[in-house]
XYZ file of C-alpha atoms in Angstrom:
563
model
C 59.523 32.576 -20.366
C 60.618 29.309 -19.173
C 60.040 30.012 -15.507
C 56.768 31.457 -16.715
C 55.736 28.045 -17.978
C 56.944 26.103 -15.039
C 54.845 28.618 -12.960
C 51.573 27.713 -15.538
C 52.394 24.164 -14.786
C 52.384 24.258 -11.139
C 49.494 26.118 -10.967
C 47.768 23.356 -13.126
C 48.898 20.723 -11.286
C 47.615 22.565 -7.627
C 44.404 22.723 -9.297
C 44.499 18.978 -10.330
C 44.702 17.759 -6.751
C 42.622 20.832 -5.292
C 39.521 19.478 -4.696
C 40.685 16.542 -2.483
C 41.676 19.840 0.332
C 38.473 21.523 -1.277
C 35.525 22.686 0.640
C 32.741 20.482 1.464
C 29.298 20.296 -1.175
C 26.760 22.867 -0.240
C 23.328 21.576 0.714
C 20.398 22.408 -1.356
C 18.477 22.402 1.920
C 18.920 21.429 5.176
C 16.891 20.754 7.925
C 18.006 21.732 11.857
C 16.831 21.229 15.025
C 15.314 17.643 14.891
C 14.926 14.404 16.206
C 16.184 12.431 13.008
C 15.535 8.787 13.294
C 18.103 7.294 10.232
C 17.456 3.931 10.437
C 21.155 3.259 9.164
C 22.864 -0.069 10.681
C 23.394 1.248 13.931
C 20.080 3.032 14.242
C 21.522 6.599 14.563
C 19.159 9.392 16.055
C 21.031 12.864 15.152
C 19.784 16.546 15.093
C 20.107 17.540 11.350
C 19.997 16.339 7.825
C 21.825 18.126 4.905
C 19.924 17.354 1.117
C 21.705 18.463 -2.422
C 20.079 17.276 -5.657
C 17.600 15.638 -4.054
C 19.460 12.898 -1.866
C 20.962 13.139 1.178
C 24.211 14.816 1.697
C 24.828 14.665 5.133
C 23.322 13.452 8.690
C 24.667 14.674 11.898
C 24.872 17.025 14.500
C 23.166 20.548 13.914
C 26.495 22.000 13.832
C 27.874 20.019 11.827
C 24.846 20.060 8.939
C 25.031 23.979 9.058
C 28.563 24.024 7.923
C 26.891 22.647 4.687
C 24.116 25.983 4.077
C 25.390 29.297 2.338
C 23.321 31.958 1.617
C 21.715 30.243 -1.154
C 20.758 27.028 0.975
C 17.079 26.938 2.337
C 16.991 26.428 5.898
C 13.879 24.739 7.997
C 13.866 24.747 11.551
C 12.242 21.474 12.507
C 11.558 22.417 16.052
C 12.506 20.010 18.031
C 10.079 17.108 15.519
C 10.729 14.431 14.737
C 11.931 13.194 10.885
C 11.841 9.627 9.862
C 12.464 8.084 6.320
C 9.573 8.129 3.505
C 7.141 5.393 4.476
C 6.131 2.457 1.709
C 3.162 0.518 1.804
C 4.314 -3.231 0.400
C 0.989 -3.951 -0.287
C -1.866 -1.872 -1.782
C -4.153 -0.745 -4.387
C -3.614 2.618 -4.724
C -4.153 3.094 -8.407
C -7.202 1.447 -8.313
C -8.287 3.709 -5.292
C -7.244 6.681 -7.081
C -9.432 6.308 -10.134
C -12.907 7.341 -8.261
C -11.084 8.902 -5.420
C -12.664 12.286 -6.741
C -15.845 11.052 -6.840
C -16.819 8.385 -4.397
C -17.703 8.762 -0.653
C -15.231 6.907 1.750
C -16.404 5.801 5.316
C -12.590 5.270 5.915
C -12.424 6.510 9.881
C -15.768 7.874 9.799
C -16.679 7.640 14.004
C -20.556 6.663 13.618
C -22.806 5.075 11.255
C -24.528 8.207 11.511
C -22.084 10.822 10.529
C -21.948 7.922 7.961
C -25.497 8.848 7.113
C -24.822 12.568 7.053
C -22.238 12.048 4.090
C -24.714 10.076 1.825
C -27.130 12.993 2.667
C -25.079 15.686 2.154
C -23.692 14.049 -1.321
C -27.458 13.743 -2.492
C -27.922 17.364 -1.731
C -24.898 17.728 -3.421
C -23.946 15.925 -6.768
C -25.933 15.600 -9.820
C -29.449 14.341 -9.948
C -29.496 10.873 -10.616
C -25.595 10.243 -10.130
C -25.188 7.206 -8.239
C -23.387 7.755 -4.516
C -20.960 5.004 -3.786
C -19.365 3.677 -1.009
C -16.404 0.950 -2.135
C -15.669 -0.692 1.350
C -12.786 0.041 3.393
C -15.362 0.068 6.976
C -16.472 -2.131 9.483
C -19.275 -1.650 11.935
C -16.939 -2.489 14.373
C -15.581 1.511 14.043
C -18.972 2.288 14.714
C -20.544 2.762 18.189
C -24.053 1.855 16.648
C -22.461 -1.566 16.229
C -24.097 -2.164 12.688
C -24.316 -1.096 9.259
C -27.245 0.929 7.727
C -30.626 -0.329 6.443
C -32.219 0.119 3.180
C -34.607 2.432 4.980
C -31.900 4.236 6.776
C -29.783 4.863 3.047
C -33.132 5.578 1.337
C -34.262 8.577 3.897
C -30.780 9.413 3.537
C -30.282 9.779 -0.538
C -34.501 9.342 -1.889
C -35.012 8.366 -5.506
C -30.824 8.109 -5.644
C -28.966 5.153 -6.477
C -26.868 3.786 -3.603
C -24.482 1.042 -2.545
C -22.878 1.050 0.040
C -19.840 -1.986 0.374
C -18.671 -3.199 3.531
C -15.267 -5.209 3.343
C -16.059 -8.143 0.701
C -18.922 -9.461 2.485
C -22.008 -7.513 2.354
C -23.073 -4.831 -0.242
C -26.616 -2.834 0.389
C -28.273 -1.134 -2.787
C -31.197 0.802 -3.117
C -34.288 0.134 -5.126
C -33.624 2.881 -7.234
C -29.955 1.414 -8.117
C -31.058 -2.467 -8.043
C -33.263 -0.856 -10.874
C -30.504 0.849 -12.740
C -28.237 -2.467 -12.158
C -31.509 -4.579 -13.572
C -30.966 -6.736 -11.066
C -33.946 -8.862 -10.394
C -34.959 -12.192 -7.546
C -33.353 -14.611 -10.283
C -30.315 -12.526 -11.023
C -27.587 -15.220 -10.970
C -25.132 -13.489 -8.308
C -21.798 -14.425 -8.980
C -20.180 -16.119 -5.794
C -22.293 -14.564 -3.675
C -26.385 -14.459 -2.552
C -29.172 -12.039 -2.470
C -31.565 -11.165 0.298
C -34.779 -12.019 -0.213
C -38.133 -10.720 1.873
C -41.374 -13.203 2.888
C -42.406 -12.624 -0.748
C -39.703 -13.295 -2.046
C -38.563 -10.169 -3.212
C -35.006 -8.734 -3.109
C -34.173 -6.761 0.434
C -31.462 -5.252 -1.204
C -28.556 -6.454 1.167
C -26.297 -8.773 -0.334
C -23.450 -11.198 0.563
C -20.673 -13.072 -0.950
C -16.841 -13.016 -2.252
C -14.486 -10.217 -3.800
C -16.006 -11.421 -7.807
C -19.590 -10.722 -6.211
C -19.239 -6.779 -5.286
C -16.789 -6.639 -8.670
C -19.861 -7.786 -10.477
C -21.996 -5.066 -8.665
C -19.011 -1.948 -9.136
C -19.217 -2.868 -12.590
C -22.782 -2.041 -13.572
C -22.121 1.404 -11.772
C -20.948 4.189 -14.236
C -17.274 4.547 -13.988
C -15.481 8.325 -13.877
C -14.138 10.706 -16.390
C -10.749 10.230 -17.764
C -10.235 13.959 -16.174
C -11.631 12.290 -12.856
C -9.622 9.558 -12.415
C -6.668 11.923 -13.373
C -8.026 14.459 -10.670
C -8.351 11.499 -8.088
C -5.294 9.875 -8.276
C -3.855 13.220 -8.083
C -5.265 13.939 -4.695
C -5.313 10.303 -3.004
C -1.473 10.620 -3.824
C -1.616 14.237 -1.899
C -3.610 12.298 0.946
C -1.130 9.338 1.200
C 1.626 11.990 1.127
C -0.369 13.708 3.868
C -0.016 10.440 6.053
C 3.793 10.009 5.434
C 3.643 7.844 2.529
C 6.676 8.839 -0.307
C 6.455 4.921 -2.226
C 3.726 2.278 -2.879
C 4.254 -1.392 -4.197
C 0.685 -1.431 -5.891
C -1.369 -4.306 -7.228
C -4.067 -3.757 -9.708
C -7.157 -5.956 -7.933
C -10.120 -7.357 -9.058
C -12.015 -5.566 -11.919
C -8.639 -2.939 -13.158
C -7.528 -3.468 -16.600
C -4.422 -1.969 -18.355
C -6.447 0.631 -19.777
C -7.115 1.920 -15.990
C -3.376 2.680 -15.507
C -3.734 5.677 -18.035
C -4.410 7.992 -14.644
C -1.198 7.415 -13.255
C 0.796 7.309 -16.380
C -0.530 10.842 -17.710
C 0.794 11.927 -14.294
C 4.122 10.680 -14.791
C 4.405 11.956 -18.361
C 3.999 15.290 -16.804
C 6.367 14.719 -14.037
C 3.615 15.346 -11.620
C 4.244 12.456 -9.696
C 4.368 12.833 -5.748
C 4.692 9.232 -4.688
C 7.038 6.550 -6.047
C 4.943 3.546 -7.939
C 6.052 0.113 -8.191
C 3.521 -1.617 -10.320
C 2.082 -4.651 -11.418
C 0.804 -6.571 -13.721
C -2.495 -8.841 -13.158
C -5.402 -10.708 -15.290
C -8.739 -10.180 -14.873
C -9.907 -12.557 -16.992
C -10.082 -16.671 -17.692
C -6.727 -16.527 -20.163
C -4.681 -15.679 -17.445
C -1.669 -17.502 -19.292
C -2.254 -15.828 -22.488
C -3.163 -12.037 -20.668
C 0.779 -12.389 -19.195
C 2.422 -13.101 -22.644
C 0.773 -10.406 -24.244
C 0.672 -7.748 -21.913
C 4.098 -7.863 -21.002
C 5.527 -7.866 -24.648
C 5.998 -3.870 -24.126
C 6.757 -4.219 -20.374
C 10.196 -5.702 -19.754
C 10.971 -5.866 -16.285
C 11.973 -3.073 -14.630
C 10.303 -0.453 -17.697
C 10.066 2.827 -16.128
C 11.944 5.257 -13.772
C 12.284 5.422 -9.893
C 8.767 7.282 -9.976
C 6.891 4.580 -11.932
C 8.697 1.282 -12.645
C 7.211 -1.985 -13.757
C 7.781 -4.683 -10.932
C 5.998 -8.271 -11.967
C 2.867 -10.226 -11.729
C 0.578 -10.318 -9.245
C -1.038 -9.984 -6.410
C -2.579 -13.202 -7.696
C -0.830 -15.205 -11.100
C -4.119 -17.427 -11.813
C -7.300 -17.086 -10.438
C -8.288 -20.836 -9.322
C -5.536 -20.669 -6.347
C -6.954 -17.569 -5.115
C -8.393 -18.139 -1.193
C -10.513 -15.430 -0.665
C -9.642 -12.285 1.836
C -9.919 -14.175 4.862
C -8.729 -17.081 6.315
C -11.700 -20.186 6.600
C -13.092 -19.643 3.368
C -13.680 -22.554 1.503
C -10.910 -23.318 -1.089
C -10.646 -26.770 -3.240
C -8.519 -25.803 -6.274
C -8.224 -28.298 -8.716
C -5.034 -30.354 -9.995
C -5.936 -28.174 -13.364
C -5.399 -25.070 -10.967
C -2.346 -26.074 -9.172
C -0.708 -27.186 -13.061
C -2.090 -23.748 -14.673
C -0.435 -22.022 -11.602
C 2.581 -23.584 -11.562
C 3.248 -22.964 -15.319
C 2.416 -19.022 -15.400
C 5.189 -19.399 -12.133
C 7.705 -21.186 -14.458
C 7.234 -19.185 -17.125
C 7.874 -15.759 -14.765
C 11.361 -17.617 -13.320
C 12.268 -18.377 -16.924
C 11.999 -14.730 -17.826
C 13.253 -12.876 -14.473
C 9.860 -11.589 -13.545
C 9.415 -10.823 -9.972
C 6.156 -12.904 -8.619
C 3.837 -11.716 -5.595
C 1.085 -13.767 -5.031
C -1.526 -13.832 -2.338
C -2.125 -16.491 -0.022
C -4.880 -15.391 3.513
C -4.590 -19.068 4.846
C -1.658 -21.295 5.543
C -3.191 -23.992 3.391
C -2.891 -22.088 0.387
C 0.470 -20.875 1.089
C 1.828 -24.576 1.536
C 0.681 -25.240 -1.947
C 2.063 -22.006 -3.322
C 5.547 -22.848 -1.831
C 5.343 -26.292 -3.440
C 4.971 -25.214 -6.578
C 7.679 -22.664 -6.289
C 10.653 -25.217 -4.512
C 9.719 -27.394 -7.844
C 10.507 -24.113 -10.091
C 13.447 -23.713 -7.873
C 14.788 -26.694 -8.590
C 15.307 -26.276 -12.631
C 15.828 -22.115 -12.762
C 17.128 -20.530 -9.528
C 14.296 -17.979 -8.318
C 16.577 -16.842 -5.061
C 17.628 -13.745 -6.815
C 14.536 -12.879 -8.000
C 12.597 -11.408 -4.419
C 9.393 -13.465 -5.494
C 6.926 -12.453 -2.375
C 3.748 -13.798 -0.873
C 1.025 -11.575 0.906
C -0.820 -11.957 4.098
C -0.552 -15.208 5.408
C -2.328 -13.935 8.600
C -1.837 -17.921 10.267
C 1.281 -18.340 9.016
C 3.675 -21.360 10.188
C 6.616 -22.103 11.271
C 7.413 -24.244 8.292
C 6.113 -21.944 5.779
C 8.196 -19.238 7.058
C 11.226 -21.275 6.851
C 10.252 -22.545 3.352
C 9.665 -18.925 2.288
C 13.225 -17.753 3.825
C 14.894 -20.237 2.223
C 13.507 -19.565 -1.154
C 15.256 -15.361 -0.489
C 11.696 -14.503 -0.562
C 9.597 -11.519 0.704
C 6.446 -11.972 3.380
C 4.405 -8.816 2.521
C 1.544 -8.533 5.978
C -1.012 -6.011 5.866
C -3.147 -4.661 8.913
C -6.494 -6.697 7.639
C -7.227 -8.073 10.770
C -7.461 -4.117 12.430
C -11.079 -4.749 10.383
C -11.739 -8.531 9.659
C -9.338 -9.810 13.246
C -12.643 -11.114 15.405
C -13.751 -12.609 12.297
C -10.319 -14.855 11.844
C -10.485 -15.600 16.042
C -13.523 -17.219 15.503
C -12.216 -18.883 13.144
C -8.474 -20.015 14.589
C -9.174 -19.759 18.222
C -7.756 -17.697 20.955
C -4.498 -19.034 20.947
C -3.583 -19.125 17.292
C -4.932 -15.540 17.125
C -2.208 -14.545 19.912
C 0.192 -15.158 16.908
C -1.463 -13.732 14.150
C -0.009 -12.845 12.012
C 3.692 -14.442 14.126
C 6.034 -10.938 12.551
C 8.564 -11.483 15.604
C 9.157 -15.350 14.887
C 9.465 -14.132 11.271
C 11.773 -11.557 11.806
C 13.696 -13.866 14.163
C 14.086 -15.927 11.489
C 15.677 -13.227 9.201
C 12.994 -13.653 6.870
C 12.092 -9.998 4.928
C 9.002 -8.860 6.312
C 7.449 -5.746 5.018
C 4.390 -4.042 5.919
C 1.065 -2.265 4.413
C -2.820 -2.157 3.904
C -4.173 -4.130 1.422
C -6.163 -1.099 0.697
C -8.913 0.362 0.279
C -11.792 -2.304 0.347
C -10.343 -4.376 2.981
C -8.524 -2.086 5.458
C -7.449 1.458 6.173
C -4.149 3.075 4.074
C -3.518 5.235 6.870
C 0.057 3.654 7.724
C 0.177 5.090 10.915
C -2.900 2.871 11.814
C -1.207 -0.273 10.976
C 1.928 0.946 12.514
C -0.682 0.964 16.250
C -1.927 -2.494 14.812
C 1.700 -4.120 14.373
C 2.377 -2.850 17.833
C -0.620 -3.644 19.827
C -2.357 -6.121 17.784
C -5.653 -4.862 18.741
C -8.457 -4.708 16.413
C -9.960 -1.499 15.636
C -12.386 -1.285 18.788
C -9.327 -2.446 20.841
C -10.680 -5.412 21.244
C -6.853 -7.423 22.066
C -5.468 -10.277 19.360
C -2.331 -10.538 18.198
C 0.153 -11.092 21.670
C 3.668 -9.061 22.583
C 5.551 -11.839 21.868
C 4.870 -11.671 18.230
C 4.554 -7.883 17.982
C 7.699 -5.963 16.597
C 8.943 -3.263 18.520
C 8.735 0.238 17.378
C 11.747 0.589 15.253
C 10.900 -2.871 13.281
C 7.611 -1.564 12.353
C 9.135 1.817 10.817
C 11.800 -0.496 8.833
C 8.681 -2.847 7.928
C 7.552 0.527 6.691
C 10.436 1.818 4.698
C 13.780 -0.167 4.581
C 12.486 -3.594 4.503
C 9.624 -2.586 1.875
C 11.977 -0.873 -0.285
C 13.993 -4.336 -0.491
C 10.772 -5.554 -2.075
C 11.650 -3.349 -5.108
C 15.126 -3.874 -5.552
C 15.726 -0.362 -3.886
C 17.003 -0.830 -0.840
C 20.065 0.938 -1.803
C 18.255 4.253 -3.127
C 15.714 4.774 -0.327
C 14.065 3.462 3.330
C 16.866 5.026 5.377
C 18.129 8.232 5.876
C 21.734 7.851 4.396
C 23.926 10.110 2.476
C 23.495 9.427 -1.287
C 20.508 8.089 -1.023
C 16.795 10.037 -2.634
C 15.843 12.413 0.132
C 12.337 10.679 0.709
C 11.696 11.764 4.472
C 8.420 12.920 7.130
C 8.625 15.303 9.303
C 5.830 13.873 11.791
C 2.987 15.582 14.048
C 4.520 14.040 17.095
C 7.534 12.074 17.848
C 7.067 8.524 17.074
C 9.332 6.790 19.692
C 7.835 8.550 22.679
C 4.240 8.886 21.699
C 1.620 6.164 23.823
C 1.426 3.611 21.314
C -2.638 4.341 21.136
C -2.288 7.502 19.625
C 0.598 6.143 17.324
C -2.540 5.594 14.848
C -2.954 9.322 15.117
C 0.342 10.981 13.509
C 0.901 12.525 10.489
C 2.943 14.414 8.243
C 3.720 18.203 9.158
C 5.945 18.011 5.694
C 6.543 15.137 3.318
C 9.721 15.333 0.910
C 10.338 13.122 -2.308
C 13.880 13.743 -3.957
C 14.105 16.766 -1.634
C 10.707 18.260 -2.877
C 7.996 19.130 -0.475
C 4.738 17.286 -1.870
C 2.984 18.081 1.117
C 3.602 20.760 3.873
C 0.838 22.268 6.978
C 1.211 25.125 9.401
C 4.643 26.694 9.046
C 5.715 23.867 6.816
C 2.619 24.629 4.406
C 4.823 27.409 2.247
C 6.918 25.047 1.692
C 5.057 22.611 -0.549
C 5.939 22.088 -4.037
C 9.395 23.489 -3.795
């Protein structure tokens, strides 16, 4: 009996230091035969990546990654593509775009003004009598080879008796008679910001100009969509950014989205039905912009949520009389009232650890900005908190340094791809060479992230402002930005994952292809570090996987997708 016992005790203690000669963790999944581009700290390129639980387990050689498959592991062959980590736009408005996704018309990469034409026409043919057809910017003529935007004449052959507007950018809307009827608009309608159009008579053309509060004036006399619509359009923009590589957003709500607008997205993530990762934020849309803050984050604490919808500040903008328009030269005289509302909503967001991103298009603005927050500095430390400022596409020097040594994040979007000849004219050829200057700011060590500033203003395709940070061309090729303040191609894919997921505190979960962290990864149409940099604009995703699960697969990746 007794050497029975000290038998039974051996045993136990073998199995108590067993698993440090035990066998390895079996992969999930793993995927072989690749070009994987890891973006760890000494920029590893290896074959194969092994995923369990929905992180990674393992990076390395193909051999090496199929010692961690059994029989029960699901093996892809890549074939020879290449993988890269989950891209992250640092700057968009998805959840705003997602809302009439469903419903609107996008001339997002349309090639002509005509083919342009042929959507209205075939949506008249189409959709409901008497439901308006809606274009919500996101174009430029420049994309077009007709060089122009349509006529009244052109969108009422197109769409007759219909209601129409049609929104380029945030600086011209057209609408025809039949919807400047239905928006009771009339030649002395007061036109917020902006002007009408007016014929010999004067009578309204239907073409009018101004500022972002102008066309949010417009959008909202335009019947909004269903509940089930906006539900049914966020659910498929998210499928279309997944389509184009995207696995994360840091989203801002924009002009004319209230909290009631984020029920879309948060039905969604009730369900688990989530295919991107949301960072979100909080905004005002109104004249209490102190008071909207206090009370609508009473139930929001920072950081409410989960890493697939998590509550990440205020912003883009915290008050609306320091906002500079979309472009740089527009005019901008805020008021000492302004600068002191401003500065308190900032004060009050250091006081309570609330992450800050506010917008700034010209320098100007930004100087003021950064004043404000070195004064905040000085009586509660903001260094920790990752406060960010967008755009900046004539950044300086000075401002850069400012910003760096405040630990905060510069957050540039590829606005000028649309709006660039419109800021040459207005900073000359040689500041354009350095607009927006990423290379002096990454120089510096300053965090620099990419994105859109989507959807009125610019494209969300990533891969299209992955050509623009490499190029700097606009989007008829027309040359801006210079090489010497381009990043080269493996800055602008950690502008696009790593150093964006640093804007959200998650640096450490995702951007890189690293065991233990979320398996967020593309496999791409072509390989991105060999492809001419004209037709980088032109990739996509062949599979996209968040936490390991394929949210969107094509070709012999498609029966894959939602596994």
């Amino acid at each position: 009996m007794t050497n029975r016992l000290v038998l039974i005790a051996a045993l136990t203690l073998a199995a108590g230091v067993a698993p440090t000669h035990a066998q390895a963790p079996t992969a999930d999944m793993v995927l072989i035969n690749g070009k994987v581009i890891t973006l760890d700290n000494i920029s590893s390129i290896l074959q194969a990546i092994a995923i369990r639980d929905g992180r990674v387990l393992a990076v390395g050689s193909d051999e090496d990654i199929r010692k961690r498959a059994d029989a029960r592991t699901k093996t892809i062959d890549l074939g020879g593509r290449t993988v890269v980590p989950g891209l992250m736009d640092s700057h968009i408005h998805a959840l705003r775009a997602g809302l009439t996704y469903a419903v609107e018309l996008s001339w997002i990469g349309v090639p002509s003004l005509s083919k342009g034409l042929d959507l209205i026409r075939d949506a008249a043919r189409t959709s409901p009598p008497g439901a308006w057809i809606k274009i919500g910017g996101g174009w430029t003529e420049l994309q077009f080879p007709e060089r122009r935007g349509p006529t009244i004449e052109e969108l009422v052959a197109a769409a007759p008796n219909r209601p129409v507007y049609v929104q380029r950018l945030y600086n011209t809307a057209w609408i025809t008679p039949t919807g400047v009827k239905l928006m009771k608009l009339t030649p002395d309608s007061e036109i917020p910001g902006g002007k009408a159009e007016k014929d010999a008579s004067g009578d309204l053309t239907g073409v009018f100009t101004g500022v972002n509060r102008t066309f949010n004036f417009f959008t909202a006399k335009i019947p909004g969509p269903s509940f089930s619509d906006q539900v049914v359009g966020t659910r498929k923009y998210f499928r279309e950014l997944n389509r184009l590589g995207m696995t994360a957003i840091n989203d801002f709500p924009g002009g004319g989205m209230f909290p009631e607008d984020f029920r879309a997205v948060q039905t969604l993530w009730s369900k688990g039905e989530m295919t991107l990762r949301v960072a979100f934020h909080i905004s005002s849309n109104s004249q209490h912009t102190f008071d909207d803050f206090k009370s609508l984050t009473v139930f929001t604490p920072m950081n409410f949520g989960d890493d697939m919808f998590r509550y990440r500040g205020i912003g883009e903008s915290l008050t609306q009389g320091i906002y500079d328009g979309s472009t740089v030269g527009l005019p901008y005289n805020p008021t000492a009232k302004d600068w002191e509302e401003f500065c308190a909503v900032a004060k009050w967001a250091a006081e309570r650890g609330v992450q800050v991103h506010q917008h700034a298009a010209s320098d100007r603005a930004a100087t003021g900005i950064l004043d404000c927050f070195e004064a905040v500095n000085k009586e509660i430390p903001i260094s920790d908190l990752r406060w960010q400022i967008a755009h900046i596409e004539n950044a300086s020097d000075a401002t850069l340094q400012r910003m760096k040594a405040l630990n905060m994040g510069w957050a540039v979007q590829d606005r000028l791809v649309y709006s660039g000849q419109i800021v040459s004219k207005v900073l000359g050829p040689d500041a354009s060479r350095r607009a927006p200057p990423i290379k002096t700011a990454l120089k510096m060590g300053l965090h620099v992230a990419a994105g859109t500033d989507s959807d009125q203003v610019a494209p969300y395709n990533p891969f299209v402002s992955i050509r623009w940070l490499l190029d700097g061309k606009v989007i008829d090729g027309t040359p801006m930005r210079g090489p010497e303040e381009s990043p080269n191609r493996e800055e602008a894919l950690r502008m696009y994952s790593l150093n964006s997921a640093w804007f959200t505190f998650d640096e450490t979960k995702r951007g890189s292809l690293e065991p233990g962290k979320y398996a967020d990864l593309v496999v791409l149409s072509d390989d991105y570090l060999t492809v001419a940099i004209e037709k980088v604009g032109e990739l996509h995703s062949v599979l996209t996987l968040v936490g390991g699960k394929a949210v969107y697969g094509e070709g012999p990746f498609g029966v894959s997708e939602g596994q």
